[in-house]
PDB file of C-alpha atoms in Angstrom:
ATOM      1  CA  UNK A   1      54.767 -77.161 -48.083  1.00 52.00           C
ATOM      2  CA  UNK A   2      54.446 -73.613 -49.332  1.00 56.00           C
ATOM      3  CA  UNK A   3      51.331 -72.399 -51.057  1.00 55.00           C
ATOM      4  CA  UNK A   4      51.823 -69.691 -53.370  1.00 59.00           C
ATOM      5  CA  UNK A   5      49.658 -66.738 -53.145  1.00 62.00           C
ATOM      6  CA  UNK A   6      48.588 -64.832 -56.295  1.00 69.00           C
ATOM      7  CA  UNK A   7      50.120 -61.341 -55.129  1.00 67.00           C
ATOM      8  CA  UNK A   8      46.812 -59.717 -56.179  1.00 71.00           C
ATOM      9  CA  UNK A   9      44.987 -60.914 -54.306  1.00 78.00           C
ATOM     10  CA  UNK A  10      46.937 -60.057 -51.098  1.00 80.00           C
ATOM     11  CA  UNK A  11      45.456 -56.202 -51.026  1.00 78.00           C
ATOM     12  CA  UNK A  12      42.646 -58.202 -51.776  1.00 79.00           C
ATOM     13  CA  UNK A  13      43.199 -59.781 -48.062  1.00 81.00           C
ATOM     14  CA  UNK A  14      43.500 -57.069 -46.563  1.00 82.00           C
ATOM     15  CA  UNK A  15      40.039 -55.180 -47.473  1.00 78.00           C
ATOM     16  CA  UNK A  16      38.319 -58.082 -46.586  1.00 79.00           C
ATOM     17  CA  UNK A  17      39.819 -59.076 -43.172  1.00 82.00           C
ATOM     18  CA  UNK A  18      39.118 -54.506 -42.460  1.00 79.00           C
ATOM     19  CA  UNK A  19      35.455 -55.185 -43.167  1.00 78.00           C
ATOM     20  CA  UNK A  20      35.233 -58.274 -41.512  1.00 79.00           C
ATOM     21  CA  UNK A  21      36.972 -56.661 -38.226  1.00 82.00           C
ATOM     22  CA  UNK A  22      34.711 -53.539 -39.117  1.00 80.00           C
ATOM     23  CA  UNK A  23      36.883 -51.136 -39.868  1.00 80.00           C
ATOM     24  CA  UNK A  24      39.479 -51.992 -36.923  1.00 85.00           C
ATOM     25  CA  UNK A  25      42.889 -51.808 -38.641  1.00 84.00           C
ATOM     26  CA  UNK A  26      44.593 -53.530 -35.558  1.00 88.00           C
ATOM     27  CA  UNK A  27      41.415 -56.315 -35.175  1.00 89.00           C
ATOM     28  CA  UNK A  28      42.398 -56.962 -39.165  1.00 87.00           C
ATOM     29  CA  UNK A  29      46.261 -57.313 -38.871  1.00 88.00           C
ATOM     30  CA  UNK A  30      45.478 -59.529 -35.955  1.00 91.00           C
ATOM     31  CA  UNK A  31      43.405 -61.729 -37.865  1.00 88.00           C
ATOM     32  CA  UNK A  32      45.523 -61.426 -40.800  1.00 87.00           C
ATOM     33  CA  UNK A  33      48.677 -62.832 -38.638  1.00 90.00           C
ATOM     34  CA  UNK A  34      46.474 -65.808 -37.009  1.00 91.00           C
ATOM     35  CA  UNK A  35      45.780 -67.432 -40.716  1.00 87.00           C
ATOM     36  CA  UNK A  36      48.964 -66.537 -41.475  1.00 87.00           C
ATOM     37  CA  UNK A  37      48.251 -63.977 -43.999  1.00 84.00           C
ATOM     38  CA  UNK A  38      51.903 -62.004 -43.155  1.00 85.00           C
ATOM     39  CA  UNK A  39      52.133 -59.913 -46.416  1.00 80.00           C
ATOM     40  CA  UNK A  40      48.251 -58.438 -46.131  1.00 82.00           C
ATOM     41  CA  UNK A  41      49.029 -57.671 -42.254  1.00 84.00           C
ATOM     42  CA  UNK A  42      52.322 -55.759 -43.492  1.00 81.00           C
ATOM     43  CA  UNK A  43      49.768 -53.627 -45.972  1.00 77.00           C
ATOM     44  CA  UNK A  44      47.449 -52.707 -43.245  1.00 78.00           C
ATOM     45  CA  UNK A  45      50.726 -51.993 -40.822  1.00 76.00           C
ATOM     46  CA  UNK A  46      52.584 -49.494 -43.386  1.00 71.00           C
ATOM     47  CA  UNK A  47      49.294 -48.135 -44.541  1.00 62.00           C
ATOM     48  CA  UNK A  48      49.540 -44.138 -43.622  1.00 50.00           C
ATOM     49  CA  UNK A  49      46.245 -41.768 -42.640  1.00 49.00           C
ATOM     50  CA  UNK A  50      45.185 -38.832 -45.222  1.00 40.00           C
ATOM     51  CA  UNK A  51      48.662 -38.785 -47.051  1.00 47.00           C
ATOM     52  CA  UNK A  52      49.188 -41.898 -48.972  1.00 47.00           C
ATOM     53  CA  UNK A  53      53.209 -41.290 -49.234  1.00 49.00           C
ATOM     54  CA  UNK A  54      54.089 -44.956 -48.378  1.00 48.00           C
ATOM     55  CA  UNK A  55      51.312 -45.998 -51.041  1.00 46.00           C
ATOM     56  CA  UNK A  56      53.742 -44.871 -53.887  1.00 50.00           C
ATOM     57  CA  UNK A  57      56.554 -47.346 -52.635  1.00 56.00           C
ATOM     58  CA  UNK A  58      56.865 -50.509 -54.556  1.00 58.00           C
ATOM     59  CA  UNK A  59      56.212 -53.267 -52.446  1.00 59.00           C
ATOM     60  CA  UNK A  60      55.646 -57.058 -53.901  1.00 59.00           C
ATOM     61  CA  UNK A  61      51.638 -56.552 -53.635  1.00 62.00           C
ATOM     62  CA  UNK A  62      51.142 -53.491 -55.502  1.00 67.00           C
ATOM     63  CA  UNK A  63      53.611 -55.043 -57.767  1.00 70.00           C
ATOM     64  CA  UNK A  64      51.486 -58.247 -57.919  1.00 71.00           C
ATOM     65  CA  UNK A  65      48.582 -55.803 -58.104  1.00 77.00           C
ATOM     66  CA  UNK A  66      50.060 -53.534 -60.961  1.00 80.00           C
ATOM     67  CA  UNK A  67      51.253 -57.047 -63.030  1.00 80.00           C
ATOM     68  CA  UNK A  68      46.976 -58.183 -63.181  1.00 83.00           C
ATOM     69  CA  UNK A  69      46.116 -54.525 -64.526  1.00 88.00           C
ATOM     70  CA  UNK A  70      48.694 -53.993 -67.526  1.00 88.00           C
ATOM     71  CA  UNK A  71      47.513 -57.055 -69.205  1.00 89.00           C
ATOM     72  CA  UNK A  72      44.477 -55.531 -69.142  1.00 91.00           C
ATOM     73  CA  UNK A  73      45.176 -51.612 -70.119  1.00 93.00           C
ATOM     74  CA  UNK A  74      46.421 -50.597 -73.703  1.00 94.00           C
ATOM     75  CA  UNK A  75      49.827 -48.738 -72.020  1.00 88.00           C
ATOM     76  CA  UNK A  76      50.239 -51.971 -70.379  1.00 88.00           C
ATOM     77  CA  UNK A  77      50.356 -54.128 -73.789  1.00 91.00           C
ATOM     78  CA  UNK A  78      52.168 -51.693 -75.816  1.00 91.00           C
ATOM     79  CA  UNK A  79      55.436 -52.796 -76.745  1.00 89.00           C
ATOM     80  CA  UNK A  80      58.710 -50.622 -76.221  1.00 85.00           C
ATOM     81  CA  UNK A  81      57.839 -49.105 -73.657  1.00 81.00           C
ATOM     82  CA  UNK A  82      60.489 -47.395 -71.487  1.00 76.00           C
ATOM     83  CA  UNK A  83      60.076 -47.427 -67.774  1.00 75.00           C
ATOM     84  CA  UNK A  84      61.527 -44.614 -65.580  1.00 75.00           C
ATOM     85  CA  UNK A  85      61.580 -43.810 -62.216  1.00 76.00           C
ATOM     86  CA  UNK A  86      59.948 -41.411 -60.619  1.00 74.00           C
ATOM     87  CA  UNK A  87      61.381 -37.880 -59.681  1.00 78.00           C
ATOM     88  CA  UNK A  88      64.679 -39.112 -62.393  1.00 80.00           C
ATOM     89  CA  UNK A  89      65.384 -36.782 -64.295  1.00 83.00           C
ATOM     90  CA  UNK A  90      64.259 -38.140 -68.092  1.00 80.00           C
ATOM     91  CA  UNK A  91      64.976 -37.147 -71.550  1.00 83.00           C
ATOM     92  CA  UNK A  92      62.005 -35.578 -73.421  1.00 80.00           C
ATOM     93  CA  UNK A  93      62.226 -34.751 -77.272  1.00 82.00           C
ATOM     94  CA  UNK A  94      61.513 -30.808 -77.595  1.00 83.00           C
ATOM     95  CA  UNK A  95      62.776 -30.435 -81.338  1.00 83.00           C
ATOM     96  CA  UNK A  96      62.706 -33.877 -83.410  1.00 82.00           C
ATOM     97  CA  UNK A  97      65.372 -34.273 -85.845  1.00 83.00           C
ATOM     98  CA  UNK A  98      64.903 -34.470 -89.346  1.00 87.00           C
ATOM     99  CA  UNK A  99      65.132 -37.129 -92.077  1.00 89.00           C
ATOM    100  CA  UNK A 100      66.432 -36.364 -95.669  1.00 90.00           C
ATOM    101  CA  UNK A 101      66.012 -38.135 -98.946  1.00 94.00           C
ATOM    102  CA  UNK A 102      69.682 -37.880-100.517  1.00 93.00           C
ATOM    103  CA  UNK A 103      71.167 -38.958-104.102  1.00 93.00           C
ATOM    104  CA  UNK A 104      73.801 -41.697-104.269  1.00 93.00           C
ATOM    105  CA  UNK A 105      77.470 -40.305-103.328  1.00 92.00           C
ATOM    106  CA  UNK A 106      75.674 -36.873-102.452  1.00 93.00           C
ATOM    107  CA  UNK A 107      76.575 -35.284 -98.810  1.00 92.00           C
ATOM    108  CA  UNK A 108      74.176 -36.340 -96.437  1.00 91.00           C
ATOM    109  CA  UNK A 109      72.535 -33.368 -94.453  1.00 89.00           C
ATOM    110  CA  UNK A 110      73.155 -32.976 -90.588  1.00 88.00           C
ATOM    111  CA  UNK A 111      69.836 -32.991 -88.535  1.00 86.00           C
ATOM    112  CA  UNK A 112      69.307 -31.391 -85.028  1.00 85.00           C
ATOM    113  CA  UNK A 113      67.480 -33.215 -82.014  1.00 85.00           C
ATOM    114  CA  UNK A 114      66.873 -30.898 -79.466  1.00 88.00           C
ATOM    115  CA  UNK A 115      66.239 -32.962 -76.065  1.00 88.00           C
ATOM    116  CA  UNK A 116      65.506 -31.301 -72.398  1.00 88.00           C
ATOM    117  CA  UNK A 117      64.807 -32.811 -69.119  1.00 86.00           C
ATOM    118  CA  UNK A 118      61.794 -33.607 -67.263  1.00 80.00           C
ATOM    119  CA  UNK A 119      61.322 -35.385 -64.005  1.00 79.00           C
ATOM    120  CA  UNK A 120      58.442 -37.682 -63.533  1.00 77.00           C
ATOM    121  CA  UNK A 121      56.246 -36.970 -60.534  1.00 80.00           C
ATOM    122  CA  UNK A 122      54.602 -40.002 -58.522  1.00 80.00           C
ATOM    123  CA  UNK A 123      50.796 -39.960 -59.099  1.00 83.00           C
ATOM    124  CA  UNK A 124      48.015 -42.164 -57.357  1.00 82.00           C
ATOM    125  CA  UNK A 125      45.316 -43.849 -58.960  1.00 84.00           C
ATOM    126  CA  UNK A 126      42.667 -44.928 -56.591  1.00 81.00           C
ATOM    127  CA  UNK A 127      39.598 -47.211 -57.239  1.00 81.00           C
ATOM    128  CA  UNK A 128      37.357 -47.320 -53.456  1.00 79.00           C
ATOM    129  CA  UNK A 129      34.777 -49.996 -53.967  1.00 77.00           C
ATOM    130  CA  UNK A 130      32.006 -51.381 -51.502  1.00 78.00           C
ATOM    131  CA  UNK A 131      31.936 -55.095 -50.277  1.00 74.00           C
ATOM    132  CA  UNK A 132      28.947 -56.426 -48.238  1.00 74.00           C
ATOM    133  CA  UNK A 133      29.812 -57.539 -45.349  1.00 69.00           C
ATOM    134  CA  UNK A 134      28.611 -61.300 -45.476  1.00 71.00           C
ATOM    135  CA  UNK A 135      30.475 -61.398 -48.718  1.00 71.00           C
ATOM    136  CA  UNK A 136      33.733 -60.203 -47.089  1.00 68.00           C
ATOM    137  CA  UNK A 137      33.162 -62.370 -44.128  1.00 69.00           C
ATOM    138  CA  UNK A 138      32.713 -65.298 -45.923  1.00 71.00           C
ATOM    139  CA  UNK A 139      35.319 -64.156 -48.744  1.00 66.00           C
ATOM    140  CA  UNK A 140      36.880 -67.643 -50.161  1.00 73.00           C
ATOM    141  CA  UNK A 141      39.028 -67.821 -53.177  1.00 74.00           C
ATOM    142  CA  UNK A 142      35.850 -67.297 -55.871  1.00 78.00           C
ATOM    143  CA  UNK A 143      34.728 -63.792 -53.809  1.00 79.00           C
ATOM    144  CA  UNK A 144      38.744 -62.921 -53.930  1.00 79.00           C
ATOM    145  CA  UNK A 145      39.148 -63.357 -56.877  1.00 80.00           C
ATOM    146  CA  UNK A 146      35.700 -61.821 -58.319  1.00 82.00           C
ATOM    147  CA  UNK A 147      36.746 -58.537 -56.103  1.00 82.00           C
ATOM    148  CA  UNK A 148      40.476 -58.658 -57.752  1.00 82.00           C
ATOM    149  CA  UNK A 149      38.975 -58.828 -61.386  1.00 86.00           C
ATOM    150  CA  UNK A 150      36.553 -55.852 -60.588  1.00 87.00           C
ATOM    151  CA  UNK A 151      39.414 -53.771 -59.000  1.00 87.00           C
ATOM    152  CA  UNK A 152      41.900 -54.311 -61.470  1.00 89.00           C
ATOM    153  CA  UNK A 153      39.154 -53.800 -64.645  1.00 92.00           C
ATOM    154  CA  UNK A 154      38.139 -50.819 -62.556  1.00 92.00           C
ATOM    155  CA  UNK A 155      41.786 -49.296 -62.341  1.00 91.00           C
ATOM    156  CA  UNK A 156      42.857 -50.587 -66.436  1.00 94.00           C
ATOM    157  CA  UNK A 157      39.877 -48.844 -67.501  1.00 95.00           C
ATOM    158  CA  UNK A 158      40.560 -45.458 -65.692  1.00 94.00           C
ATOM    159  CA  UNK A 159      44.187 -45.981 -66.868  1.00 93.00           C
ATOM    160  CA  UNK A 160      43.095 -46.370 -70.599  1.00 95.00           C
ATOM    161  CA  UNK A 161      41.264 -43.113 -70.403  1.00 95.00           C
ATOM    162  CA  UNK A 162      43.534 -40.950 -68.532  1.00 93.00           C
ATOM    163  CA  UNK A 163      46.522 -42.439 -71.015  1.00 92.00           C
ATOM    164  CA  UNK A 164      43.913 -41.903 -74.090  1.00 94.00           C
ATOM    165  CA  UNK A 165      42.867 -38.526 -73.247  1.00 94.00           C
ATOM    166  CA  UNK A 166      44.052 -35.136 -74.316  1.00 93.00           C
ATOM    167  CA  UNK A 167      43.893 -33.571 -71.205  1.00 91.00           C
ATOM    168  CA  UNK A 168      46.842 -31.546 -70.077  1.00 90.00           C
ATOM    169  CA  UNK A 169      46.811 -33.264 -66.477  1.00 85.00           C
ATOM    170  CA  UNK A 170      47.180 -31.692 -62.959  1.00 88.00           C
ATOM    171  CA  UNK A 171      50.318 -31.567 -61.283  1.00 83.00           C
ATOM    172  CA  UNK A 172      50.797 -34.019 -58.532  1.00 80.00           C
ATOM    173  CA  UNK A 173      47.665 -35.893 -58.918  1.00 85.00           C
ATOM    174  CA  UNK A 174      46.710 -37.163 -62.824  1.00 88.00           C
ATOM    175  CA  UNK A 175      49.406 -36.926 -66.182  1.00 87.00           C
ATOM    176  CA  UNK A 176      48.863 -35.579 -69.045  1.00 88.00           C
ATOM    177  CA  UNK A 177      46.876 -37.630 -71.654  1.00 91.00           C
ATOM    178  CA  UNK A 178      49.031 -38.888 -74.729  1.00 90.00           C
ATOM    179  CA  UNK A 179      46.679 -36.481 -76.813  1.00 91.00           C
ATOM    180  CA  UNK A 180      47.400 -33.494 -75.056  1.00 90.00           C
ATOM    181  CA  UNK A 181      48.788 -30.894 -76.987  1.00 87.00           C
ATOM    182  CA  UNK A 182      48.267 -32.699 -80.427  1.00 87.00           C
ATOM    183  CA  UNK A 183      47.126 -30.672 -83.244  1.00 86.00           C
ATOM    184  CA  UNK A 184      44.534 -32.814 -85.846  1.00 81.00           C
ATOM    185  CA  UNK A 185      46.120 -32.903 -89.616  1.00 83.00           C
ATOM    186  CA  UNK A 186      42.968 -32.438 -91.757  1.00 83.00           C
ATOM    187  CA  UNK A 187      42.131 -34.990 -94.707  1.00 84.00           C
ATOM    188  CA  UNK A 188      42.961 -34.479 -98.131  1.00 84.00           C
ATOM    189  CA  UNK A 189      41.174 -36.081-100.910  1.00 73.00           C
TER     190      UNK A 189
END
């Protein structure tokens, strides 16, 4: 019999079985591959030094990881949402086109879209959180999933207000808010 894992919680898996082997990354996978714990192990094995470059592949645990959060985050419930690919080439409205209100039989007016291109560049989003030791040592499915639901509200919530904000980003490292750039329109009585 199989037993399905939530693929949260495997990153989840593999934090804990780090502090229980104190920090020992080969100690961990070891102990990972003894309770038979194969897709954690593979996390700690492709897991690179200062860099992070392997972190931005998909893998089926971030994946698992990323599916908890977007319930959770506004971008994640909004509906219509394209998805792209990173460093694609995607089309980006510079000049909207324009609507016209036009008589019946009357010529209808020819509008303009302007569109460019714009790559997307991979960004990280990183949440580091501390775990007591006897908690990750004795970490059953309640402390697993009480660290997943911290994590993930941690990483929705930073999500929300980078996505929310109207800050014009840094290259390589955090996107531009939604709000960036936007001019108010005052109220009129």
């Amino acid at each position: 019999m199989t037993v399905q894992i939530n693929p949260a919680i495997i990153f989840i898996k593999a934090a804990t079985a780090l502090v229980r082997e104190r920090g020992s990354r080969a100690g961990a996978i070891e102990a990972l591959q003894e309770s038979g714990n194969m897709q954690s192990a593979m996390i700690l094995r492709s897991a690179v030094g200062d860099t992070g470059e392997n972190l931005i592949q998909p893998s089926p645990a971030s994946d698992g990881f990323l599916q908890s959060v977007r319930p959770q985050s506004i971008l994640g419930r909004l509906r219509g949402v394209r998805t792209v690919p990173f460093e694609v080439e995607f089309p980006v409205e510079s000049a909207p086109g324009s609507a016209y209100w036009v008589g019946a039989g009357l010529a209808k007016p020819v509008a303009k879209l302007s569109l460019t291109s714009a790559p997307l560049p991979p960004t990280k989003l990183a949440v580091i959180t501390v775990v007591r030791g006897a908690v990750a040592r004795l970490a059953g499915p309640a402390a697993e999933a009480s660290i997943q639901q911290s994590l993930t509200a941690s990483v929705a919530q930073a999500t929300d207000e980078g996505f929310l904000s109207d800050g014009a980003g840094v290259s390589g490292a955090q996107p531009a808010g939604i709000l960036h750039g936007v001019s108010g329109i005052a109220a009129t009585a």
